[in-house]
Amino acid sequence: MTRLKSKSKKKTRTVIGRSDATRQRGRYSKKKIVVDDRHVDSSKLSGIRQGQGEPWDQGGLTPERIRSVKKNIMAQRRAQRRRMDEVRTASEALSHEIEQYKQVLDRSRLHLEVLHKLPAVAWTVTRHGSCDFVNQFYLDATGLSADYCTAPLKTGRKTPSDLPPFLSVLHPDHQERVSQIFWDGVRSGGGWTFEAPFLHADGSYHWHFDRAVPVRDAQGKVLRFVGSSSDIQELRSERDSLVDRERRLLAIIDGSPNPIFLKDPDGRFLLVNREFERITGVSRDQIIGKTEDGLSRLREAGALRTNDREVPLSGEVMLEELATTDMGTRWGAVQKFPIVDGDGRIYATAHFTTDVTAHKRTEEHLRLAEDQTRSILDSSLDAVITIDARDTITGWSKSAEDIFGWSCEEAVGKRIVDTIIPMQYREAHSRGCEHFLATGEGPILNRRIEITALHRAGHEFPVELTVTAIRLESWHFTAFVRDLTDKRRVEEALRGAREELTRVNRLTAMGQLSASIAHEINQPLTAIAANSDTCLHWLSTEEPDLTKARAAAQRLAKDARRASEIITRIKALMNKTPVEKAPLDIMDAIRDVMKLTQGEFRKHRITTLADLHELVPRINGDRVQLEQVILNLVLNSIESMMLVEDRPRTLSIRSRVLDDRMVEISFHDTGVGLDSTVADRLFDAFFTTKHNGTGMGLAICRSIIEAHDGQISATPGAPFGAVFQFSLPVADRP
């Protein structure tokens, strides 16, 4: 048997394959596969039986075995070609996929370049809150770096509420608010929206509007947040300006004293002002978006909408007058005009209402008011005279006829200077009128003055005059004149009665002090007699002691002067001495009265405590009258303490200077005191709390003090007694 030698060539083929690990990374590699045809099924060719280990030459080749070997070889070649086709197909698919990835990469690079060059801020934030991308516009605007913005979240973070680095340019005043919004949006996965000022690279703050939305996977899980930030500084400034203008406009509308409102073409209210609310009693919340038909208070106000539908159709301004409504009779002039938008379309009607109800009522009552005024003027006790700028009488009341003797027909048309002004004052009157017409100023306007007027019969008499001026088309004057003849006569009678009453009161007080006065005079008279005897004694000795006699004579002169002063003060109090105001020391007047009343104090065991300020300035007054006031108050205090046995009898006299340049004198006794309910009536004439009192003493005291521009009062003392005090103005320095 001839041995067959297999002839085969070693062939090396390269097969492109894809490993699993590489497939997962999306990258591909080539792997060489070496096939040696010489050893293909060599065991069969060599005749070795599987599992027997017999050499091929021992068994021999049969045609069946050869066909089987060839069949196996062909099957292996077909399988190899199929694998090559699969590899070729996979290679083509891979090439196509690589091409697609290249296109996606190119598009991503293009999108990234667009994001960087986009004239707006864009960024992305991970689902944990750290920034992983910011575009170049944001970096240029804020001056931050990309590395700083995308730094890990823990960089520079001190508390969990701190914001990530890319938001560090927020204004400090807004960081707490924005931090809460940001982290709430991250935790909830819903994103966030806020407005806040950002620091720009030029050092200025710009308001930005930031908004972020979540990006989710197919299962709805948040992958990251994509956001943008828009510079709204100009928009916000414009908005603030618009809001400010709208606020000022609404303030003007609300401040208008006239009702103002806007309606749309269907008659629904768009705006009402505060005056409309006040008049109608309907609030804005009740009326905005509704018509009059929807509100019972306005349902009957049909006149309010007479031309409401005509104005939008015609585009013309209309004016109408309102009649009676359910709010009462109201008259008003309503101006209606259309409001147009930017395209010129009418979208509302404005209503400006001027309430003329008062004007209507004034017109209705004007004639009645004129008649009533004439009736009042004619019934007035004062004469009312109206004069024009030419000094001509235009009005003459009934009282003017009675006071001046001129009838209305005779006086009207005459010049005032030729009727009631005495001859000696006419030139001054003419000059005053000319001065007023030239300057608008007059010395007698709006003042009460007492002057002399002229009667038609030719005699002069005193009057009180008040002149007012009003300018219409020209100046008009109104004079109110009161005849003072009867008043002067009564005043003279009252003055005489008051002086007589004052004198009687002095005499009454002197009667009460007669014992004290006798004691006061008896003291110096006794001293005079004693000193006279002493002087004579020293002169009648064999050797006269002239020194001692001279001393006794000096004491004699001093006691005589003292007695003379006492008599002089008593005489002044008793006589009808005329009132003469002059600068005086009120402290001296108090001391003089205290000297007169020393006997009464000793008699009734009363202690006097004087706290008299030595630097009290002088006052202007009549010494006799003021001493009478002091004497009356001192005697009242003595009388109130006569029956007191359970406490010391003390009269404290104090003086002080008040801040308003007034000198105050107070008398505080420890007597029976005052009832607070009658304290205000003590100074009324004929009111008294004494059994034998006339009720005129304190009334005269008040009259004297008020005549000196002062004040007098009485209050209950603390803890007992009463306090009487009066204050007088300080005399002006020369």
XYZ file of C-alpha atoms in Angstrom, residues 16 37 47 62 112 142 248 332 404 486 499 569 575 617 659:
15
model
C -11.371 40.960 12.840
C -4.394 23.543 7.153
C -5.483 6.810 10.440
C -10.691 3.374 2.698
C -20.893 73.236 23.339
C -18.965 87.499 36.630
C -48.115 108.041 41.257
C -72.816 116.348 38.774
C -76.152 158.102 62.425
C -74.534 154.218 76.465
C -64.405 153.319 93.625
C -50.726 154.643 105.681
C -59.122 158.230 101.294
C -37.913 142.601 90.515
C -40.489 131.677 84.086
